PDB file of C-alpha atoms in Angstrom:
ATOM      1  CA  MET Z  50      -0.581 -12.732  16.076  1.00 44.00           C
ATOM      2  CA  SER Z  51       2.042 -10.458  14.488  1.00 66.00           C
ATOM      3  CA  GLN Z  52       3.159 -13.068  11.932  1.00 89.00           C
ATOM      4  CA  GLU Z  53      -0.483 -13.360  10.873  1.00 93.00           C
ATOM      5  CA  ASN Z  54      -0.539  -9.598  10.318  1.00 95.00           C
ATOM      6  CA  VAL Z  55       2.600  -9.792   8.174  1.00 96.00           C
ATOM      7  CA  GLU Z  56       0.995 -12.592   6.149  1.00 96.00           C
ATOM      8  CA  VAL Z  57      -2.132 -10.474   5.516  1.00 96.00           C
ATOM      9  CA  VAL Z  58       0.059  -7.636   4.208  1.00 97.00           C
ATOM     10  CA  ARG Z  59       2.137 -10.005   2.071  1.00 97.00           C
ATOM     11  CA  ARG Z  60      -1.040 -11.399   0.474  1.00 97.00           C
ATOM     12  CA  ALA Z  61      -2.449  -7.883   0.008  1.00 96.00           C
ATOM     13  CA  HIS Z  62       0.661  -6.789  -1.910  1.00 94.00           C
ATOM     14  CA  GLU Z  63       0.518  -9.915  -4.065  1.00 95.00           C
ATOM     15  CA  ALA Z  64      -3.114  -9.154  -4.928  1.00 96.00           C
ATOM     16  CA  LEU Z  65      -2.379  -5.485  -5.624  1.00 93.00           C
ATOM     17  CA  ASN Z  66       0.598  -6.218  -7.882  1.00 92.00           C
ATOM     18  CA  GLY Z  67      -1.280  -9.023  -9.598  1.00 93.00           C
ATOM     19  CA  GLY Z  68      -4.249  -6.788 -10.341  1.00 92.00           C
ATOM     20  CA  ASP Z  69      -6.547  -9.035  -8.294  1.00 95.00           C
ATOM     21  CA  ILE Z  70      -8.526  -6.282  -6.634  1.00 96.00           C
ATOM     22  CA  ASP Z  71     -11.269  -8.680  -5.516  1.00 96.00           C
ATOM     23  CA  ALA Z  72      -8.652 -10.652  -3.543  1.00 97.00           C
ATOM     24  CA  LEU Z  73      -7.318  -7.395  -2.075  1.00 97.00           C
ATOM     25  CA  VAL Z  74     -10.795  -6.247  -1.072  1.00 97.00           C
ATOM     26  CA  ALA Z  75     -11.446  -9.643   0.549  1.00 97.00           C
ATOM     27  CA  LEU Z  76      -8.488  -9.029   2.903  1.00 97.00           C
ATOM     28  CA  CYS Z  77      -9.754  -5.580   3.939  1.00 98.00           C
ATOM     29  CA  ASP Z  78     -12.362  -4.502   6.451  1.00 97.00           C
ATOM     30  CA  VAL Z  79     -15.464  -2.813   5.005  1.00 97.00           C
ATOM     31  CA  ALA Z  80     -14.398   0.393   6.778  1.00 97.00           C
ATOM     32  CA  PHE Z  81     -10.869   0.222   5.291  1.00 98.00           C
ATOM     33  CA  ARG Z  82      -9.131   3.618   5.055  1.00 98.00           C
ATOM     34  CA  LEU Z  83      -6.498   4.153   2.350  1.00 97.00           C
ATOM     35  CA  ASP Z  84      -4.548   7.344   3.079  1.00 98.00           C
ATOM     36  CA  MET Z  85      -2.552   8.451   0.053  1.00 96.00           C
ATOM     37  CA  SER Z  86      -2.386  12.084   1.186  1.00 95.00           C
ATOM     38  CA  ASP Z  87       1.439  12.056   1.120  1.00 94.00           C
ATOM     39  CA  ARG Z  88       1.473  11.605  -2.677  1.00 87.00           C
ATOM     40  CA  VAL Z  89       2.856  14.543  -4.637  1.00 82.00           C
ATOM     41  CA  LEU Z  90       0.244  14.235  -7.376  1.00 77.00           C
ATOM     42  CA  ASN Z  91      -3.427  13.762  -6.540  1.00 83.00           C
ATOM     43  CA  PRO Z  92      -3.161  13.292  -2.777  1.00 92.00           C
ATOM     44  CA  ALA Z  93      -6.351  11.692  -1.490  1.00 95.00           C
ATOM     45  CA  VAL Z  94      -7.943   9.482   1.140  1.00 98.00           C
ATOM     46  CA  TYR Z  95     -10.119   6.568   0.023  1.00 98.00           C
ATOM     47  CA  GLU Z  96     -12.755   4.910   2.189  1.00 98.00           C
ATOM     48  CA  GLY Z  97     -14.104   1.362   2.154  1.00 98.00           C
ATOM     49  CA  HIS Z  98     -14.053  -1.284  -0.531  1.00 98.00           C
ATOM     50  CA  ASP Z  99     -15.305   1.177  -3.154  1.00 97.00           C
ATOM     51  CA  GLY Z 100     -12.399   3.448  -2.243  1.00 97.00           C
ATOM     52  CA  ILE Z 101      -9.906   0.638  -2.876  1.00 97.00           C
ATOM     53  CA  LYS Z 102     -11.434   0.021  -6.289  1.00 97.00           C
ATOM     54  CA  ARG Z 103     -11.453   3.750  -7.112  1.00 96.00           C
ATOM     55  CA  PHE Z 104      -7.787   4.089  -6.113  1.00 95.00           C
ATOM     56  CA  TYR Z 105      -6.769   1.134  -8.287  1.00 95.00           C
ATOM     57  CA  ALA Z 106      -8.782   2.453 -11.253  1.00 95.00           C
ATOM     58  CA  GLU Z 107      -7.019   5.816 -10.919  1.00 93.00           C
ATOM     59  CA  VAL Z 108      -3.613   4.112 -10.888  1.00 92.00           C
ATOM     60  CA  ARG Z 109      -4.520   2.099 -14.016  1.00 92.00           C
ATOM     61  CA  ASP Z 110      -5.724   5.287 -15.769  1.00 93.00           C
ATOM     62  CA  VAL Z 111      -2.365   7.018 -15.290  1.00 92.00           C
ATOM     63  CA  TRP Z 112       0.116   4.113 -15.399  1.00 92.00           C
ATOM     64  CA  ALA Z 113       0.512   1.469 -18.105  1.00 93.00           C
ATOM     65  CA  LYS Z 114       2.199  -0.574 -15.393  1.00 93.00           C
ATOM     66  CA  TYR Z 115       2.897   0.092 -11.737  1.00 93.00           C
ATOM     67  CA  ARG Z 116       4.327  -2.183  -9.026  1.00 93.00           C
ATOM     68  CA  TRP Z 117       4.898  -1.923  -5.304  1.00 93.00           C
ATOM     69  CA  GLU Z 118       7.696  -4.450  -4.669  1.00 94.00           C
ATOM     70  CA  ARG Z 119       8.183  -5.385  -1.021  1.00 93.00           C
ATOM     71  CA  GLU Z 120      11.747  -5.095   0.159  1.00 96.00           C
ATOM     72  CA  GLU Z 121      10.927  -5.740   3.795  1.00 96.00           C
ATOM     73  CA  LEU Z 122       7.909  -6.173   6.074  1.00 96.00           C
ATOM     74  CA  ILE Z 123       8.373  -5.078   9.683  1.00 95.00           C
ATOM     75  CA  GLU Z 124       5.724  -5.732  12.303  1.00 94.00           C
ATOM     76  CA  SER Z 125       5.008  -3.404  15.176  1.00 93.00           C
ATOM     77  CA  GLY Z 126       1.977  -4.543  17.149  1.00 91.00           C
ATOM     78  CA  ASP Z 127      -1.082  -4.267  14.924  1.00 94.00           C
ATOM     79  CA  GLN Z 128       0.897  -2.335  12.323  1.00 96.00           C
ATOM     80  CA  VAL Z 129       3.099  -3.665   9.540  1.00 97.00           C
ATOM     81  CA  VAL Z 130       5.534  -1.376   7.755  1.00 97.00           C
ATOM     82  CA  ALA Z 131       6.107  -2.335   4.137  1.00 97.00           C
ATOM     83  CA  LEU Z 132       9.342  -0.899   2.782  1.00 97.00           C
ATOM     84  CA  LEU Z 133       8.858  -0.762  -0.968  1.00 97.00           C
ATOM     85  CA  ARG Z 134      10.507  -0.169  -4.288  1.00 96.00           C
ATOM     86  CA  SER Z 135       7.803   1.419  -6.422  1.00 93.00           C
ATOM     87  CA  SER Z 136       8.145   1.540 -10.176  1.00 95.00           C
ATOM     88  CA  GLY Z 137       5.918   2.467 -13.044  1.00 94.00           C
ATOM     89  CA  LYS Z 138       5.616   3.458 -16.660  1.00 96.00           C
ATOM     90  CA  GLY Z 139       3.281   6.310 -17.587  1.00 94.00           C
ATOM     91  CA  ARG Z 140       0.360   5.365 -19.816  1.00 93.00           C
ATOM     92  CA  GLY Z 141       0.430   8.425 -22.061  1.00 91.00           C
ATOM     93  CA  SER Z 142       3.971   9.686 -21.591  1.00 93.00           C
ATOM     94  CA  GLY Z 143       5.900   6.429 -21.397  1.00 94.00           C
ATOM     95  CA  ILE Z 144       7.981   8.019 -18.646  1.00 94.00           C
ATOM     96  CA  GLU Z 145       9.446   5.512 -16.204  1.00 96.00           C
ATOM     97  CA  ILE Z 146       9.911   6.094 -12.492  1.00 93.00           C
ATOM     98  CA  GLU Z 147      11.429   4.162  -9.646  1.00 95.00           C
ATOM     99  CA  ARG Z 148      11.509   5.201  -6.022  1.00 95.00           C
ATOM    100  CA  ARG Z 149      11.743   3.800  -2.534  1.00 96.00           C
ATOM    101  CA  THR Z 150       8.625   4.395  -0.446  1.00 96.00           C
ATOM    102  CA  ALA Z 151       6.732   2.833   2.445  1.00 97.00           C
ATOM    103  CA  MET Z 152       3.248   1.908   3.559  1.00 97.00           C
ATOM    104  CA  VAL Z 153       2.046   1.403   7.104  1.00 98.00           C
ATOM    105  CA  TRP Z 154      -0.752  -1.144   7.293  1.00 98.00           C
ATOM    106  CA  THR Z 155      -2.995  -1.593  10.330  1.00 97.00           C
ATOM    107  CA  VAL Z 156      -4.236  -5.161  10.703  1.00 97.00           C
ATOM    108  CA  ARG Z 157      -6.584  -6.507  13.371  1.00 94.00           C
ATOM    109  CA  LYS Z 158      -8.189  -9.940  13.573  1.00 92.00           C
ATOM    110  CA  LYS Z 159      -6.704 -10.978  10.205  1.00 93.00           C
ATOM    111  CA  ARG Z 160      -8.306  -8.007   8.417  1.00 97.00           C
ATOM    112  CA  ALA Z 161      -6.528  -4.971   6.987  1.00 98.00           C
ATOM    113  CA  ARG Z 162      -8.138  -1.924   8.586  1.00 98.00           C
ATOM    114  CA  ALA Z 163      -6.011   0.889   7.148  1.00 98.00           C
ATOM    115  CA  LEU Z 164      -3.062   1.744   4.953  1.00 98.00           C
ATOM    116  CA  ARG Z 165      -1.076   4.967   5.022  1.00 98.00           C
ATOM    117  CA  PHE Z 166       1.415   5.801   2.258  1.00 97.00           C
ATOM    118  CA  PHE Z 167       4.719   7.583   2.967  1.00 97.00           C
ATOM    119  CA  ARG Z 168       7.234   9.000   0.501  1.00 95.00           C
ATOM    120  CA  ASP Z 169       9.792   9.049   3.329  1.00 95.00           C
ATOM    121  CA  ARG Z 170      10.594   5.663   4.838  1.00 95.00           C
ATOM    122  CA  ALA Z 171      11.871   7.160   8.088  1.00 95.00           C
ATOM    123  CA  GLN Z 172       8.524   8.870   8.640  1.00 95.00           C
ATOM    124  CA  ALA Z 173       6.715   5.552   8.079  1.00 96.00           C
ATOM    125  CA  LEU Z 174       8.907   3.801  10.622  1.00 96.00           C
ATOM    126  CA  GLU Z 175       8.370   6.626  13.095  1.00 95.00           C
ATOM    127  CA  ALA Z 176       4.603   6.505  12.564  1.00 94.00           C
ATOM    128  CA  ALA Z 177       4.696   2.816  13.505  1.00 94.00           C
ATOM    129  CA  GLY Z 178       6.790   3.496  16.612  1.00 92.00           C
ATOM    130  CA  LEU Z 179      10.017   2.233  15.043  1.00 92.00           C
ATOM    131  CA  THR Z 180      13.307   3.802  14.053  1.00 75.00           C
ATOM    132  CA  GLU Z 181      15.266   3.061  10.899  1.00 53.00           C
TER     133      GLU Z 181
END
């Protein structure tokens, strides 16, 4: 079961980075919860498929390009920790950023149920019951 969960997260990241939000939504439960409250700017929690679309639209409004590159996927029961290298270029400013972050995905029955963003990788691992 855990390898299936990792595969769901891998496909979700491919859809997100490819801008295929319909494919991303198709992998997520209708009650999907996207917790971006650990962001420095505009912390928020998004609910459901409409929340996923709203989040992506907000990212596209601010960033000319933005990517969440997977460095490693680590399963822990029904959770998958995605260790990421995030990079982007500001739409208006042209400023470029790169940082290492993490997301903890909850996957059950081949459906993504939740995602929680972490600026600190160690906190993400701890939240999933793992240590770095």
